[in-house]
Amino acid sequence: MKNAKGTVFKYGDNVDTDVIIPARYLNSSDPAELATHCMEDIDKDFIKNVKKGDIIVAEKNFGCGSSREHAPIAIKAAGVSCVIAETFARIFYRNAINIGLPIIECPEASKAIEAGDEVEVDFDSGVITDVTKGTTYQGQAFPEFMQKIIDAEGLVNYINNKQ
């Protein structure tokens, strides 16, 4: 699985799916269209500033709220390479894996990393490096089978390629 490296966008606790992708845009399932509205209700400049490979870092319960797949799809389509949080809402966690968005739980990193920091994530080991501060954190590495699902860009592609 390819490692992630990017600039951090930082958010707090309980970032729900309604601020990740507001319900008023759910009439589309086009990833590119969803990406244009990603995070706009919590950070109106996010989509103007995010670059391919950037990383979202949040605190507790990221992705709470509804069970819509649109939320991780919008994040991934916006170019985000990884989301790091203290904890994720369980349904968001499953949806992220299912669509191929890498996520990592690491309480220490979620508290210490700040907006604008340059961060690298090694998915094989779970090591998160804050290049800006020169610190490392041990996140939860994905088992090999989950890495294959993410590499395949999601569960459906993974299953189709196994047949």
Short mmCIF file of C-alpha atoms in Angstrom, two decimals:
data_model
loop_
_atom_site.label_atom_id
_atom_site.label_comp_id
_atom_site.label_asym_id
_atom_site.label_seq_id
_atom_site.Cartn_x
_atom_site.Cartn_y
_atom_site.Cartn_z
CA MET A 1 0.00 0.00 0.00
CA LYS A 2 1.35 3.42 -0.96
CA ASN A 3 2.34 5.70 1.92
CA ALA A 4 0.68 9.09 2.41
CA LYS A 5 2.38 12.46 2.68
CA GLY A 6 0.71 15.84 2.85
CA THR A 7 -0.26 18.99 4.67
CA VAL A 8 -2.69 18.69 7.57
CA PHE A 9 -6.19 20.10 7.86
CA LYS A 10 -7.16 19.86 11.54
CA TYR A 11 -10.63 19.47 13.05
CA GLY A 12 -12.00 18.72 16.51
CA ASP A 13 -14.44 16.22 18.00
CA ASN A 14 -17.66 14.94 16.43
CA VAL A 15 -17.13 16.01 12.83
CA ASP A 16 -20.34 14.57 11.42
CA THR A 17 -21.25 13.47 7.93
CA ASP A 18 -23.49 16.52 7.50
CA VAL A 19 -20.49 18.85 7.63
CA ILE A 20 -18.26 16.51 5.63
CA ILE A 21 -20.82 16.58 2.79
CA PRO A 22 -23.98 18.59 3.50
CA ALA A 23 -27.28 16.81 2.83
CA ARG A 24 -28.30 19.46 0.27
CA TYR A 25 -25.72 17.95 -2.13
CA LEU A 26 -26.77 14.32 -1.78
CA ASN A 27 -28.80 14.44 -4.97
CA SER A 28 -25.51 13.59 -6.71
CA SER A 29 -23.42 10.46 -6.38
CA ASP A 30 -20.68 11.79 -8.68
CA PRO A 31 -17.44 11.83 -6.65
CA ALA A 32 -16.08 14.91 -8.45
CA GLU A 33 -19.26 16.87 -7.74
CA LEU A 34 -19.31 15.77 -4.08
CA ALA A 35 -15.66 16.82 -3.71
CA THR A 36 -16.51 20.41 -4.66
CA HIS A 37 -18.61 20.67 -1.48
CA CYS A 38 -16.43 18.63 0.87
CA MET A 39 -16.13 20.16 4.37
CA GLU A 40 -17.74 23.44 3.26
CA ASP A 41 -20.01 23.72 6.31
CA ILE A 42 -17.08 23.42 8.73
CA ASP A 43 -14.29 24.95 6.60
CA LYS A 44 -15.53 26.99 3.64
CA ASP A 45 -11.98 27.35 2.24
CA PHE A 46 -11.12 23.64 2.47
CA ILE A 47 -11.81 22.80 -1.17
CA LYS A 48 -9.87 25.87 -2.37
CA ASN A 49 -6.83 24.93 -0.29
CA VAL A 50 -6.69 21.12 -0.28
CA LYS A 51 -4.12 19.52 -2.56
CA LYS A 52 -3.82 15.95 -3.71
CA GLY A 53 -2.21 13.95 -0.93
CA ASP A 54 -3.18 16.23 1.95
CA ILE A 55 -4.28 14.70 5.25
CA ILE A 56 -7.18 15.36 7.59
CA VAL A 57 -6.48 15.04 11.32
CA ALA A 58 -9.39 15.12 13.76
CA GLU A 59 -10.12 14.22 17.33
CA LYS A 60 -12.87 11.91 18.66
CA ASN A 61 -15.78 10.38 16.73
CA PHE A 62 -14.91 11.54 13.20
CA GLY A 63 -17.69 10.71 10.72
CA CYS A 64 -20.53 10.44 13.21
CA GLY A 65 -24.08 11.03 12.03
CA SER A 66 -25.74 9.34 9.10
CA SER A 67 -24.41 6.24 7.43
CA ARG A 68 -24.00 7.82 4.00
CA GLU A 69 -21.09 6.61 1.86
CA HIS A 70 -21.01 10.08 0.31
CA ALA A 71 -18.86 11.41 3.18
CA PRO A 72 -15.73 9.28 2.64
CA ILE A 73 -16.27 9.47 -1.13
CA ALA A 74 -16.22 13.29 -0.98
CA ILE A 75 -13.06 13.28 1.15
CA LYS A 76 -11.25 10.86 -1.15
CA ALA A 77 -12.39 12.65 -4.32
CA ALA A 78 -11.15 15.96 -2.87
CA GLY A 79 -7.64 14.45 -2.94
CA VAL A 80 -7.19 13.61 0.74
CA SER A 81 -4.77 10.69 1.09
CA CYS A 82 -5.59 9.73 4.69
CA VAL A 83 -7.70 10.67 7.69
CA ILE A 84 -6.13 10.35 11.14
CA ALA A 85 -8.37 10.60 14.20
CA GLU A 86 -8.50 9.61 17.83
CA THR A 87 -11.61 7.55 17.02
CA PHE A 88 -13.99 7.11 14.09
CA ALA A 89 -17.70 6.46 14.05
CA ARG A 90 -17.99 2.77 13.25
CA ILE A 91 -20.15 3.17 10.13
CA PHE A 92 -17.79 5.83 8.73
CA TYR A 93 -14.85 3.49 9.41
CA ARG A 94 -16.53 0.70 7.43
CA ASN A 95 -17.59 3.00 4.60
CA ALA A 96 -14.08 4.47 4.33
CA ILE A 97 -12.53 1.02 3.93
CA ASN A 98 -15.28 -0.03 1.51
CA ILE A 99 -14.56 2.89 -0.84
CA GLY A 100 -10.76 2.78 -0.43
CA LEU A 101 -10.09 5.80 1.84
CA PRO A 102 -7.20 5.07 4.23
CA ILE A 103 -7.95 5.98 7.85
CA ILE A 104 -5.86 5.52 10.98
CA GLU A 105 -6.77 5.74 14.65
CA CYS A 106 -4.08 7.28 16.83
CA PRO A 107 -5.06 9.34 19.89
CA GLU A 108 -1.55 10.76 20.42
CA ALA A 109 -1.17 11.95 16.84
CA SER A 110 -4.67 13.40 16.71
CA LYS A 111 -3.93 15.55 19.75
CA ALA A 112 -0.37 16.66 18.86
CA ILE A 113 -0.47 17.26 15.11
CA GLU A 114 -1.54 20.77 14.13
CA ALA A 115 -3.06 22.37 11.05
CA GLY A 116 -0.39 23.07 8.45
CA ASP A 117 2.03 20.41 9.68
CA GLU A 118 3.60 18.18 7.03
CA VAL A 119 2.82 14.55 7.89
CA GLU A 120 3.82 11.16 6.49
CA VAL A 121 1.97 7.90 7.13
CA ASP A 122 3.47 4.44 6.62
CA PHE A 123 0.45 2.18 6.26
CA ASP A 124 2.47 -1.04 6.57
CA SER A 125 3.73 -0.17 10.05
CA GLY A 126 1.11 2.37 11.17
CA VAL A 127 3.87 4.90 11.91
CA ILE A 128 2.78 8.53 11.58
CA THR A 129 5.58 11.07 11.28
CA ASP A 130 5.02 14.77 11.85
CA VAL A 131 7.86 15.98 9.62
CA THR A 132 7.32 19.58 10.75
CA LYS A 133 7.92 18.75 14.42
CA GLY A 134 10.18 15.72 13.97
CA THR A 135 7.90 13.47 16.05
CA THR A 136 6.51 10.01 15.39
CA TYR A 137 3.40 8.22 16.63
CA GLN A 138 2.34 4.60 16.45
CA GLY A 139 -1.06 4.28 14.81
CA GLN A 140 -3.05 1.15 14.14
CA ALA A 141 -1.65 -0.54 11.01
CA PHE A 142 -4.09 -2.17 8.61
CA PRO A 143 -3.99 -5.94 8.21
CA GLU A 144 -2.76 -7.02 4.76
CA PHE A 145 -6.24 -7.97 3.51
CA MET A 146 -7.57 -4.48 4.34
CA GLN A 147 -4.62 -2.87 2.58
CA LYS A 148 -5.52 -4.88 -0.52
CA ILE A 149 -9.10 -3.60 -0.37
CA ILE A 150 -7.91 0.00 -0.06
CA ASP A 151 -5.32 -0.47 -2.82
CA ALA A 152 -8.05 -1.82 -5.10
CA GLU A 153 -9.91 1.50 -4.53
CA GLY A 154 -12.57 -0.22 -2.47
CA LEU A 155 -14.38 -3.43 -1.69
CA VAL A 156 -16.31 -3.77 -4.96
CA ASN A 157 -13.15 -3.53 -7.07
CA TYR A 158 -11.37 -5.89 -4.70
CA ILE A 159 -14.12 -8.49 -5.04
CA ASN A 160 -14.38 -8.07 -8.83
CA ASN A 161 -10.63 -8.51 -9.23
CA LYS A 162 -10.61 -11.70 -7.14
CA GLN A 163 -13.03 -13.44 -9.52
#
